[in-house]
mmCIF file of C-alpha atoms in Angstrom:
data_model
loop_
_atom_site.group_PDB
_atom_site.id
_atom_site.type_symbol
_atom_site.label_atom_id
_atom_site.label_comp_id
_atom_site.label_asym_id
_atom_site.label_seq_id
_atom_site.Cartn_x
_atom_site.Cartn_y
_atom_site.Cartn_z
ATOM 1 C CA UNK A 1 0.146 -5.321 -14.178
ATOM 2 C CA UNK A 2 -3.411 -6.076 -13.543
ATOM 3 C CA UNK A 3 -5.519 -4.500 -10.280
ATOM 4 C CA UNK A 4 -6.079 -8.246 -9.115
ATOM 5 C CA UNK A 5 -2.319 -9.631 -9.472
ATOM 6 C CA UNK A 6 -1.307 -6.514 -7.526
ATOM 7 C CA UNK A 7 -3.774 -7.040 -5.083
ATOM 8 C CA UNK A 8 -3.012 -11.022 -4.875
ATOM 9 C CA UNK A 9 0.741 -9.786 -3.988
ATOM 10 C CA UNK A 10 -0.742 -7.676 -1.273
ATOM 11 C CA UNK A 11 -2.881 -10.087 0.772
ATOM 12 C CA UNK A 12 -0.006 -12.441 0.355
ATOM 13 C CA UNK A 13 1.898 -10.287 2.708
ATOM 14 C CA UNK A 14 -0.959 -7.680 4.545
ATOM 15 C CA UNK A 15 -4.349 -7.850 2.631
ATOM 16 C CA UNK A 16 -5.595 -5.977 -0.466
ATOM 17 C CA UNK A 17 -6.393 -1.667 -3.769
ATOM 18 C CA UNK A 18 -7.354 2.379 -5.281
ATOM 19 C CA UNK A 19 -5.601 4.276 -8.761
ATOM 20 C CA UNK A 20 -4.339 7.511 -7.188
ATOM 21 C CA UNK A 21 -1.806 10.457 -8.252
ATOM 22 C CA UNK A 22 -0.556 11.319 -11.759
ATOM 23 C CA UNK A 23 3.647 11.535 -13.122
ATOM 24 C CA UNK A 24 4.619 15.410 -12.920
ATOM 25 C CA UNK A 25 6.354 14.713 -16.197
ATOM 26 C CA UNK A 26 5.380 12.893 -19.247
ATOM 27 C CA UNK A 27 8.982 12.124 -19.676
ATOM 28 C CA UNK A 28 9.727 8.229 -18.686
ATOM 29 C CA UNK A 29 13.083 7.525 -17.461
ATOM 30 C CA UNK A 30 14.083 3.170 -17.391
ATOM 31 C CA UNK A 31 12.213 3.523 -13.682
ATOM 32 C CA UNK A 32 8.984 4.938 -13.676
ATOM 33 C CA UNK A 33 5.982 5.151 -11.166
ATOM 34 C CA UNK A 34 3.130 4.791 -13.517
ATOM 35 C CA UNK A 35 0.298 5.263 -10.876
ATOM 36 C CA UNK A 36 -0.065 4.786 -6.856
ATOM 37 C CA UNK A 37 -2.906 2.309 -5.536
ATOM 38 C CA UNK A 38 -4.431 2.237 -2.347
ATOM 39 C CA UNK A 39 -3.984 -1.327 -0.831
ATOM 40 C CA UNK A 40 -7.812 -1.509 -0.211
ATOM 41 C CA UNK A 41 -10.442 0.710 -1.376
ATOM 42 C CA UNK A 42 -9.721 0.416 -5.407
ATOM 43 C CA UNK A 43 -11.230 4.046 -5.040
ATOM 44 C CA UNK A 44 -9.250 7.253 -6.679
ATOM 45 C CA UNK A 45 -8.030 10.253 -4.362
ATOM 46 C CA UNK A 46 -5.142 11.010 -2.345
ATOM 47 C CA UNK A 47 -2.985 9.019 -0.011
ATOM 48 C CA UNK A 48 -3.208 9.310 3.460
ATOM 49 C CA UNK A 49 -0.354 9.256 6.503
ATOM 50 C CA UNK A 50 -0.011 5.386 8.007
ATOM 51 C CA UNK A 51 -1.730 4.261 4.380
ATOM 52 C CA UNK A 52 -0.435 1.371 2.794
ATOM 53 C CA UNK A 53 -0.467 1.812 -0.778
ATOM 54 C CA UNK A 54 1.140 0.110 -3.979
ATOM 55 C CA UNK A 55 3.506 1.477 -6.244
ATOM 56 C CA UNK A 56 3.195 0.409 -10.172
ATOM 57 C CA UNK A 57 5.538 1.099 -12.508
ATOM 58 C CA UNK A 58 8.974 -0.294 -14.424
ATOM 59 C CA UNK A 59 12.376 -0.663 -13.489
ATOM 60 C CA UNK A 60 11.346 -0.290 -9.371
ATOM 61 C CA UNK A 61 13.126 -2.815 -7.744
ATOM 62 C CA UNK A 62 14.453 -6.723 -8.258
ATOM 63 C CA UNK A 63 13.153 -8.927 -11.025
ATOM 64 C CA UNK A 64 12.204 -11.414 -7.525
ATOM 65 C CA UNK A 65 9.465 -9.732 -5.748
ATOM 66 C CA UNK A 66 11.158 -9.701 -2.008
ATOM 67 C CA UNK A 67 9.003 -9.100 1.065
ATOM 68 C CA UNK A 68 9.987 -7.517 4.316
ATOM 69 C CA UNK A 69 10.154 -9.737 7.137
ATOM 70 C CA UNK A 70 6.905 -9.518 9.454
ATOM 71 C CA UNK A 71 6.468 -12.213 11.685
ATOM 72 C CA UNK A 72 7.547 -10.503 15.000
ATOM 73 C CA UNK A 73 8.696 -7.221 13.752
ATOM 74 C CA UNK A 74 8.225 -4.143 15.029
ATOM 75 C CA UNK A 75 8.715 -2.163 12.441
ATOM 76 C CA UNK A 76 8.544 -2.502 8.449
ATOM 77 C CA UNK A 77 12.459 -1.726 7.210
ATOM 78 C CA UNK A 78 12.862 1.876 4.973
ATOM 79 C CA UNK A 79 14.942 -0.210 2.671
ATOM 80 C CA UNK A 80 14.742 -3.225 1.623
ATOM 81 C CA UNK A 81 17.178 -5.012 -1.058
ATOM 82 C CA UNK A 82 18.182 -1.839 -2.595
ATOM 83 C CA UNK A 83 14.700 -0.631 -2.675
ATOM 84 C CA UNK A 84 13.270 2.953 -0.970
ATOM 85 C CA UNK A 85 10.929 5.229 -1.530
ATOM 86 C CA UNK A 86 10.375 9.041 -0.352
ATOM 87 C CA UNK A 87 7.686 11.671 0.479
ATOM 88 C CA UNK A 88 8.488 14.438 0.319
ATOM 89 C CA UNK A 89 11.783 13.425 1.103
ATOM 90 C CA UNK A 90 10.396 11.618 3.871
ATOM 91 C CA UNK A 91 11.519 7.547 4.063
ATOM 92 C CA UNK A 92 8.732 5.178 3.769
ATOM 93 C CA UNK A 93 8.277 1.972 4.959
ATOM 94 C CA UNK A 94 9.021 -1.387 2.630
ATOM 95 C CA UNK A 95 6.315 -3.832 2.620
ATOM 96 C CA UNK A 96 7.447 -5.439 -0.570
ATOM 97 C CA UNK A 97 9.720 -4.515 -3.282
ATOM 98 C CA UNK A 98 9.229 -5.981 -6.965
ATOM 99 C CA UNK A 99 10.523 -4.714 -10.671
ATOM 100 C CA UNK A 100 6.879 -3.759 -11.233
ATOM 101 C CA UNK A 101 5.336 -2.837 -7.424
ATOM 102 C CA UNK A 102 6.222 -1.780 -4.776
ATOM 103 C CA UNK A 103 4.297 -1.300 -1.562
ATOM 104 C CA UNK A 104 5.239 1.111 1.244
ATOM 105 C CA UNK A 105 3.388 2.874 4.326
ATOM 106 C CA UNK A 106 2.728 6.633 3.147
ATOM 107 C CA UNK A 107 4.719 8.094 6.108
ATOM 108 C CA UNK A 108 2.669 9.981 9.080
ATOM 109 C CA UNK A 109 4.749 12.866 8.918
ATOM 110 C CA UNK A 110 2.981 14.122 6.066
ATOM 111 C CA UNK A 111 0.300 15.291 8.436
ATOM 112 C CA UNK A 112 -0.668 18.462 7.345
ATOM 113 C CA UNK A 113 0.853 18.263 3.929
ATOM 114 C CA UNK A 114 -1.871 18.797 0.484
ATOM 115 C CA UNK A 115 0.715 17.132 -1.760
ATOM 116 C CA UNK A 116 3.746 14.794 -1.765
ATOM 117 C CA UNK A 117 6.447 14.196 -4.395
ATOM 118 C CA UNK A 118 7.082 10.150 -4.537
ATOM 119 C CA UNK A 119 10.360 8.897 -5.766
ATOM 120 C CA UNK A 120 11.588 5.396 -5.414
ATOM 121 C CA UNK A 121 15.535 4.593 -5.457
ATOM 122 C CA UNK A 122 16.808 1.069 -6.612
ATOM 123 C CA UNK A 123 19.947 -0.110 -8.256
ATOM 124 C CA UNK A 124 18.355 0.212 -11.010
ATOM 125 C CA UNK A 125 18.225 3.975 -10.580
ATOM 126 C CA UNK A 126 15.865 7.198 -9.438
ATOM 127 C CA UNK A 127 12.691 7.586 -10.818
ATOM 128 C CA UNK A 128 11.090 10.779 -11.922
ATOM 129 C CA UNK A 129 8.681 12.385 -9.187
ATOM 130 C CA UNK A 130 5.022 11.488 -8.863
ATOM 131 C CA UNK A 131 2.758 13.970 -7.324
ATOM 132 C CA UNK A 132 -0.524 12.861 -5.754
ATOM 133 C CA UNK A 133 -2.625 14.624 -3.470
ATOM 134 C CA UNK A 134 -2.245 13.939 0.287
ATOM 135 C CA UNK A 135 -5.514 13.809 2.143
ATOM 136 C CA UNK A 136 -6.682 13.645 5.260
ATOM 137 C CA UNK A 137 -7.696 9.891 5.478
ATOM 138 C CA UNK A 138 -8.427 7.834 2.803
ATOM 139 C CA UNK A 139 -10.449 4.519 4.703
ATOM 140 C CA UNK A 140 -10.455 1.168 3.328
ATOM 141 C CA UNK A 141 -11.555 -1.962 4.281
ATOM 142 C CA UNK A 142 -9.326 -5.089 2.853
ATOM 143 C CA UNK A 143 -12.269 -7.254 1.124
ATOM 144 C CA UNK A 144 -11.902 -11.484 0.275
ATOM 145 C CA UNK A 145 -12.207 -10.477 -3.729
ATOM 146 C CA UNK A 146 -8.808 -7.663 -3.304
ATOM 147 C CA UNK A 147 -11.806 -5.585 -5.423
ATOM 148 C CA UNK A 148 -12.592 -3.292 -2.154
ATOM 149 C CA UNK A 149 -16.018 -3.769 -2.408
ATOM 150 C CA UNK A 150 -16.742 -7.426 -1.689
ATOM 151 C CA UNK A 151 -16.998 -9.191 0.906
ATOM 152 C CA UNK A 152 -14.791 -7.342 3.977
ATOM 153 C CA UNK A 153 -11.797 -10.018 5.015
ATOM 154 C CA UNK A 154 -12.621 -10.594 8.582
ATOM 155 C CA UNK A 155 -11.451 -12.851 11.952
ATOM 156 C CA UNK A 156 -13.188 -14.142 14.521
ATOM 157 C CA UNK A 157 -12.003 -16.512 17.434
ATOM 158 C CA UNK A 158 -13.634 -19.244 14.773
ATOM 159 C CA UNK A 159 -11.436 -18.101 12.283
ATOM 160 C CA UNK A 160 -11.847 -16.203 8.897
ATOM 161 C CA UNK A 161 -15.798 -15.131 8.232
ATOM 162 C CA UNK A 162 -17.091 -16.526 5.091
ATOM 163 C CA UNK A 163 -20.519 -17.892 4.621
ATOM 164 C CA UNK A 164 -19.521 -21.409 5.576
ATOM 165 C CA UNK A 165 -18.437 -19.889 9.258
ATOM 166 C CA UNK A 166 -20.196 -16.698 9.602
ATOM 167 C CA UNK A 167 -19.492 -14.766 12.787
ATOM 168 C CA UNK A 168 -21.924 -15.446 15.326
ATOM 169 C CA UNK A 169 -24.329 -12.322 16.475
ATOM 170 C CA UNK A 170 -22.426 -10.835 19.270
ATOM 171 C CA UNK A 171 -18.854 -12.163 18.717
ATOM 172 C CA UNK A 172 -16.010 -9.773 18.432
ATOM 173 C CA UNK A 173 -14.314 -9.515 14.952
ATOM 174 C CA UNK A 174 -11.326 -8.355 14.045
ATOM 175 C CA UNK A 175 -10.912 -6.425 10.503
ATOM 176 C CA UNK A 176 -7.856 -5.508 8.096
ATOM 177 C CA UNK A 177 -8.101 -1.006 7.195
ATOM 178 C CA UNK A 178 -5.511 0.875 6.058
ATOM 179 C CA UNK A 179 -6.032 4.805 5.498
ATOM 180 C CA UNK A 180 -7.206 6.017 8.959
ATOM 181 C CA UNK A 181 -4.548 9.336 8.995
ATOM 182 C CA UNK A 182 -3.140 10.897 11.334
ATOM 183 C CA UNK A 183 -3.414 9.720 14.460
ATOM 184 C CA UNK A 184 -3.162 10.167 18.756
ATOM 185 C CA UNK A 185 -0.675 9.271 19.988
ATOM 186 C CA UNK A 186 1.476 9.549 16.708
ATOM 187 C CA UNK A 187 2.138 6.490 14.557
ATOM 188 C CA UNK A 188 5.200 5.152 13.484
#
């Protein structure tokens, strides 16, 4: 699937995307993880604790992309349809789950970890592990072109910035990262 549908998907339900990680085994099973993206940067390296980050690949989850409910929750569901996905043996959480993507919130327990062994679980089976690096933080800004290096999606009290409403010098604005690590107090 293309960088830019994947990243459409993404702002859809959050904002935004980065290749990371390679398959420890060249053997494919009906579900495979065929790369992890970073929802924002579109830059390569490792995941980081609290990122959100897109899984590609076949067989992952229903034919009907299905998105976790947002709007006034307070926390994104480790499962959703019959869709998880591990670190580590660790539970992630679901942002979306789709027969080609899947995005998820790299757990903050793996604070302190170099590596992590991904595996997503769906009717449609267990995937073979993917390793990719876990690093410290991995910053990204979500940007209006889903490229990571466009223009940064941000919010002011006029509404979204774009050069027909720019942000007045001064103003507060509000803008959409994923990556930051580990954090104090702990996230969840």
């Amino acid at each position: 699937m293309a960088m830019k549908t994947c990243a459409n998907r993404l702002l859809a339900i959050l904002f935004g995307i980065s290749v990371i990680g390679s398959p420890m085994s060249g053997l494919l099973s009906a579900q495979t993880i065929t790369s992890i993206v970073s929802a924002a940067s579109e830059l390569p390296g490792g995941v980081s604790p609290g990122e959100v980050v897109v899984i590609q690949g076949t067989s992952l989850g229903p034919a009907t992309l299905i998105a976790a409910p947002v709007a006034g929750a307070t926390a994104l569901p480790t499962t959703l349809g019959d869709v998880s996905v591990s670190f580590n043996g660790i539970a992630a959480p679901v942002v979306y789950a789709g027969a080609s993507q899947t995005a998820v919130q790299v757990p903050y327990e793996l604070a302190g970890s170099s590596s992590a062994s991904v595996i997503v679980t769906s009717g449609n089976g267990t995937s073979p592990a993917f390793n990719v690096p876990v690093v410290l933080a991995a910053p990204g800004l979500f940007t209006l072109d889903y490229s990571g290096a466009g223009q940064v999606a941000a919010v002011s009290a006029r509404g979204a910035n774009s050069a027909q409403n720019p942000v007045p010098a001064g103003a507060s604005v509000l803008l959409f990262a994923t990556g930051e690590g580990a954090t104090t107090p702990a996230g969840v």
